[in-house]
mmCIF file of C-alpha atoms in Angstrom:
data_model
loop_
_atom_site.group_PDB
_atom_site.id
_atom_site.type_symbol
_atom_site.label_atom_id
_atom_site.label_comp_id
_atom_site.label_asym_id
_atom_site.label_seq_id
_atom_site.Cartn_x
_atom_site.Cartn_y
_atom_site.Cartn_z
ATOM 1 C CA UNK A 91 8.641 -14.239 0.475
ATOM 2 C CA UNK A 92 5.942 -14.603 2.675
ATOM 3 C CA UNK A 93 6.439 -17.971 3.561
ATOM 4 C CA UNK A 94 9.978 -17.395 4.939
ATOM 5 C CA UNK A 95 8.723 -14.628 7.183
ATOM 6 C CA UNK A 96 5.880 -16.249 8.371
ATOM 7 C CA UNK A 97 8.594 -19.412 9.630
ATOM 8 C CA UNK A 98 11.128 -16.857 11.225
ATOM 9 C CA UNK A 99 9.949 -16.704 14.726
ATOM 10 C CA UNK A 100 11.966 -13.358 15.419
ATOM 11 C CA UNK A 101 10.404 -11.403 12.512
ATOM 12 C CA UNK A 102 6.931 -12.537 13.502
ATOM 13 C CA UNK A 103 7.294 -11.435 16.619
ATOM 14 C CA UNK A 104 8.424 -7.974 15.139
ATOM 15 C CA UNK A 105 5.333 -8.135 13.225
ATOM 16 C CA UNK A 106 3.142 -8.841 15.968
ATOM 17 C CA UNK A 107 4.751 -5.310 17.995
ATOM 18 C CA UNK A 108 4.174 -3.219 15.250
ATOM 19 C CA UNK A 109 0.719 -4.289 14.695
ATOM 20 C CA UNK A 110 0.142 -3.412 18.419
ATOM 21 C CA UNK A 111 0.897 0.227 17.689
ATOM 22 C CA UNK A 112 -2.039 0.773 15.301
ATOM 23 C CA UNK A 113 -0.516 3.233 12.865
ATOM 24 C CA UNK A 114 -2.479 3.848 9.655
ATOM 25 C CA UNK A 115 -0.768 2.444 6.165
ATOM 26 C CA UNK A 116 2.122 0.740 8.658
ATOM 27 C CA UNK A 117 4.587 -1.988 7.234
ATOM 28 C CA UNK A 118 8.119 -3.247 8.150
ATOM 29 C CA UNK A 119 10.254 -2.826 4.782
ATOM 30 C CA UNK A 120 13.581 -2.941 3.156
ATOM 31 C CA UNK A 121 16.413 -5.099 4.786
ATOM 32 C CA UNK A 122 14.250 -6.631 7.254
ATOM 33 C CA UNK A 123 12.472 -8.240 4.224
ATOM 34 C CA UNK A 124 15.880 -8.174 1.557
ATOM 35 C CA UNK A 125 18.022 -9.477 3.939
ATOM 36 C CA UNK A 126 15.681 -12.550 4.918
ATOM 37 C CA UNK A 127 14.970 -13.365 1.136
ATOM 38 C CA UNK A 128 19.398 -13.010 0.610
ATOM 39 C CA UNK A 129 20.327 -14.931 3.266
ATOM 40 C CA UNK A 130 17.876 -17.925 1.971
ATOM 41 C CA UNK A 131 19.137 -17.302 -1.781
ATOM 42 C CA UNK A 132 22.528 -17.652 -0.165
ATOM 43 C CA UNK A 133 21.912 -20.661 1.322
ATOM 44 C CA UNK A 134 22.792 -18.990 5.431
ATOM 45 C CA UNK A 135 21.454 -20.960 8.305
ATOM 46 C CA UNK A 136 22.136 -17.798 10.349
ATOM 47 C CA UNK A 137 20.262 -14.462 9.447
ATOM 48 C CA UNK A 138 22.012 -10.971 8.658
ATOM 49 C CA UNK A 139 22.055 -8.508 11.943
ATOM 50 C CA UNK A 140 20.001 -5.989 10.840
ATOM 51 C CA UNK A 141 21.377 -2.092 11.573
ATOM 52 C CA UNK A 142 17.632 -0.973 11.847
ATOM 53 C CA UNK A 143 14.346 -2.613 11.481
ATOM 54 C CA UNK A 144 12.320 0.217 9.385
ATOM 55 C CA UNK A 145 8.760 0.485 10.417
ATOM 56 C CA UNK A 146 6.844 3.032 7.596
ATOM 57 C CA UNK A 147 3.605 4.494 8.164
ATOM 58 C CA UNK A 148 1.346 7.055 6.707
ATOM 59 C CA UNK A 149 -0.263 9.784 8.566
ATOM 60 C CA UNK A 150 -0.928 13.003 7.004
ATOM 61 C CA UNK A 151 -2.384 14.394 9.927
ATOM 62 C CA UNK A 152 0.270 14.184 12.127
ATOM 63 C CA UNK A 153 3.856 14.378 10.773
ATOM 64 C CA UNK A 154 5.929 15.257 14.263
ATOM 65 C CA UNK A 155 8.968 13.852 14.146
ATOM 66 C CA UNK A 156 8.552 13.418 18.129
ATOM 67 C CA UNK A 157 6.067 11.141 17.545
ATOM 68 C CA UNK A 158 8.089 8.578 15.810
ATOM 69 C CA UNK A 159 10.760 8.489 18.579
ATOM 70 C CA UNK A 160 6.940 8.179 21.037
ATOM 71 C CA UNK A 161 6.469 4.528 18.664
ATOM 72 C CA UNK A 162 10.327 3.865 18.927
ATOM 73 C CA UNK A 163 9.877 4.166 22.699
ATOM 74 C CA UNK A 164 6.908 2.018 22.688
ATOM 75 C CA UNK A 165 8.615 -0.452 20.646
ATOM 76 C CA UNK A 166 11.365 -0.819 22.539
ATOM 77 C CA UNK A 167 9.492 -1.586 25.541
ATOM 78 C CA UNK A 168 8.530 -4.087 23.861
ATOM 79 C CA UNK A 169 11.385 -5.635 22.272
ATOM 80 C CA UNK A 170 14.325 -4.154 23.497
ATOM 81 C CA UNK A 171 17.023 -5.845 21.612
ATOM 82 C CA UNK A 172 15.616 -4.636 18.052
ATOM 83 C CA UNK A 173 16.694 -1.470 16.184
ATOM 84 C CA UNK A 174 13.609 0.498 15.949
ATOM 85 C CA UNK A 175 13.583 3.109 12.985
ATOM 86 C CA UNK A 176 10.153 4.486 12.575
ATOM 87 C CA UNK A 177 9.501 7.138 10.025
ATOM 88 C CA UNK A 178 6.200 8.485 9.469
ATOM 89 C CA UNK A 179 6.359 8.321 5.047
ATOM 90 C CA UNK A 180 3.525 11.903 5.223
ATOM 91 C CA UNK A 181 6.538 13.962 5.776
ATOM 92 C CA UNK A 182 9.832 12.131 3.927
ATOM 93 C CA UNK A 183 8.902 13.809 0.938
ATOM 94 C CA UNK A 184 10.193 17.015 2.082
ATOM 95 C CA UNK A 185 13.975 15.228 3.133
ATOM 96 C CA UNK A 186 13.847 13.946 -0.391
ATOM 97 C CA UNK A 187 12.860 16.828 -2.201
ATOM 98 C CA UNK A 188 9.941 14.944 -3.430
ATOM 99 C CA UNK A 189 6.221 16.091 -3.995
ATOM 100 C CA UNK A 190 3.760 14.600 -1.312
ATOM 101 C CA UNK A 191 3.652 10.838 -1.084
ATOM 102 C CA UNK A 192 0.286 9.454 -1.283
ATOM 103 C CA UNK A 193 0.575 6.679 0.553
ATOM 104 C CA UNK A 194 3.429 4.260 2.029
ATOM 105 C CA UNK A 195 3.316 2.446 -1.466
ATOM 106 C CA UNK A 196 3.675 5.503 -3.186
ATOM 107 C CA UNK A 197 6.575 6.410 -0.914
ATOM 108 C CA UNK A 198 8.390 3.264 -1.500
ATOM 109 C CA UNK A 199 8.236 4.427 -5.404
ATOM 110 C CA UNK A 200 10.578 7.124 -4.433
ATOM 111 C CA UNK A 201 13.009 4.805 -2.640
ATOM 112 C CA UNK A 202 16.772 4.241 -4.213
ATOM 113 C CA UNK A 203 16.916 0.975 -5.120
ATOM 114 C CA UNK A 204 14.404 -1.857 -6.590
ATOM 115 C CA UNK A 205 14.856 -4.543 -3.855
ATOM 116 C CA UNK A 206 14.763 -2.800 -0.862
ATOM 117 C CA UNK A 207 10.782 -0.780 -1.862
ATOM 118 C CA UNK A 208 9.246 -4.130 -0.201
ATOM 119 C CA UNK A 209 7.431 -4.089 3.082
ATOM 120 C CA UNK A 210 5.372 -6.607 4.876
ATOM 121 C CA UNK A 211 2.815 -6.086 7.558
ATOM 122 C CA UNK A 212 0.718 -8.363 9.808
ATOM 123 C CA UNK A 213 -3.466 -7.892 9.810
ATOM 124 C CA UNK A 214 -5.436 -8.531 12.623
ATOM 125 C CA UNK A 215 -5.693 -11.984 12.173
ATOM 126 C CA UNK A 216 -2.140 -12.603 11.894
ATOM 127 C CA UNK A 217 -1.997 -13.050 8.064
ATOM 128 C CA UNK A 218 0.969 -11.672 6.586
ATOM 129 C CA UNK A 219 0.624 -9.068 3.746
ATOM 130 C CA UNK A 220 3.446 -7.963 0.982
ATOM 131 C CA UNK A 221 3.727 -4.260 -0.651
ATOM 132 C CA UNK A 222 5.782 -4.503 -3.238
ATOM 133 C CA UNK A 223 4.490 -1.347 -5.431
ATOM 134 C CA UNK A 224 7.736 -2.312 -7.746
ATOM 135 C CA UNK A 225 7.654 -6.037 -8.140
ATOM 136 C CA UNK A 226 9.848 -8.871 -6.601
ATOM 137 C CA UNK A 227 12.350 -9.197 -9.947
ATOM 138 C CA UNK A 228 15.222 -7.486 -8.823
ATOM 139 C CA UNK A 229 14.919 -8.727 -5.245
ATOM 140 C CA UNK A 230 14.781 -12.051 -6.582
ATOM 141 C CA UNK A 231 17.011 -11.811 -8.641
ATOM 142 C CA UNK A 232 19.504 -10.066 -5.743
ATOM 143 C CA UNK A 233 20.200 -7.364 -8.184
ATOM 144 C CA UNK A 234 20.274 -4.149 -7.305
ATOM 145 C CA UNK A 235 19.171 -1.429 -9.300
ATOM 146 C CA UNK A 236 17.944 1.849 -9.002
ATOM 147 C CA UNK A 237 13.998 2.693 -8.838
ATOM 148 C CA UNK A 238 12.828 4.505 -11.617
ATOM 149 C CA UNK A 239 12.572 7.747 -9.483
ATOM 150 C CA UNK A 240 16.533 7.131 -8.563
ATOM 151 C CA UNK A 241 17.107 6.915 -12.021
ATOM 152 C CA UNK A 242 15.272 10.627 -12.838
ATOM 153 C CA UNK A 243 15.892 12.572 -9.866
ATOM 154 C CA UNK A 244 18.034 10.870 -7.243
ATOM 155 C CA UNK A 245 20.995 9.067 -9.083
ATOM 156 C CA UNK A 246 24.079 10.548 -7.079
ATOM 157 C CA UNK A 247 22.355 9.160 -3.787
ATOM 158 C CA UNK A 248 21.805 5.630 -4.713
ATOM 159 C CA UNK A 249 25.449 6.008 -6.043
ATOM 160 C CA UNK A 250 26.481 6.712 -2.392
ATOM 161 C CA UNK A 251 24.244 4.473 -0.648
ATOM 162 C CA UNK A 252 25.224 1.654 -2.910
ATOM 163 C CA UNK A 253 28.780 2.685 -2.139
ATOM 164 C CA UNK A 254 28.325 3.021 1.659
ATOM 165 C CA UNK A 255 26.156 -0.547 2.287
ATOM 166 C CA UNK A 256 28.196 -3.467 2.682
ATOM 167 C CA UNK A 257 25.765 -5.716 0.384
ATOM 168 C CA UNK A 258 28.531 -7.317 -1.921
ATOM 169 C CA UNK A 259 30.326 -8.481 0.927
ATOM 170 C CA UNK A 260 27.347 -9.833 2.831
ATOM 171 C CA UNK A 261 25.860 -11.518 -0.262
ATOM 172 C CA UNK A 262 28.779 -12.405 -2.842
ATOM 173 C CA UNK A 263 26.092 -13.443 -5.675
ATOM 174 C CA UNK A 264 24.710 -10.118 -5.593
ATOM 175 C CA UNK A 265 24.509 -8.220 -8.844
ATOM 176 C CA UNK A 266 24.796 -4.089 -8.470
ATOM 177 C CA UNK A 267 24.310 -1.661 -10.802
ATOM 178 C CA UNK A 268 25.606 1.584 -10.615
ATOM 179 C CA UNK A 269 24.227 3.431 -13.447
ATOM 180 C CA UNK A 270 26.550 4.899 -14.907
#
């Protein structure tokens, strides 16, 4: 997985403007790593558009929602063609009806499905690290599947989400499960 991102020039670069911002616990997750690993499985010489790039951080000091539209802004100055989404993970918990996240791993344990809670980040020396708090299988595997906490607590909204995304379309050899 990290070998593909590192060789796509226009995710690298994504990388590289996120790093700039300096948020604590910050990755870029879900399609902008599941569609990468899907198109390759699929064999595409052109990658997905993406609808949003999500950019997760954790600060538990400062959850203002203005804030995140502040590192959208800055972002976008920066690369202006890319669909910022940035989403401080210290205060989701409270949109999900969730106890306080610990972290951004912990907060991609509470996600809806298995191959979207992966996120990748770039240190300061350019190496790429993965967070992937519930394995590669299912992502792998393109099968989608709920997380564990979908499963308990969550189960009519992965329903709808898996309803509403256009993944089987996209990636014919994609397995979903809706759990019944």
């Amino acid at each position: 997985v990290l070998r593909l991102i590192a060789t796509d020039i226009w995710r690298m670069d994504v990388l590289r403007a996120v790093h700039g911002l300096g948020l604590p616990d910050c990755w870029v997750g879900a399609g902008f790593v599941r569609a990468l690993v899907w198109d390759h499985l699929h064999g595409y010489d052109e990658p997905t558009p993406l609808d949003d790039v999500d950019v997760i951080y954790f600060d538990a000091g400062n959850t203002e929602q203005s804030d995140e539209r502040r590192h959208e802004e800055c972002l976008a100055a920066l690369c202006p063609q890319v669909p910022w989404s940035v989403k401080n993970q210290a205060r989701m918990h409270r949109r999900n009806g969730d106890e306080l996240y610990r972290d951004t791993s912990d907060a991609l344990c509470h996600w809806l499905e298995m191959p979207t809670a992966v996120a990748v980040r770039m240190d300061d020396y350019e190496q790429l690290e993965l967070l992937a708090p519930l394995g590669l299988d299912d992502l792998l595997a393109m099968r989608i599947v709920p997380t564990p906490h979908a499963l308990r607590r969550r189960l009519s909204a992965y329903r709808e989400r898996v309803r509403a995304k256009p993944w089987a379309r996209q990636w014919p050899r994609v397995e979903i499960e809706m759990s019944d």
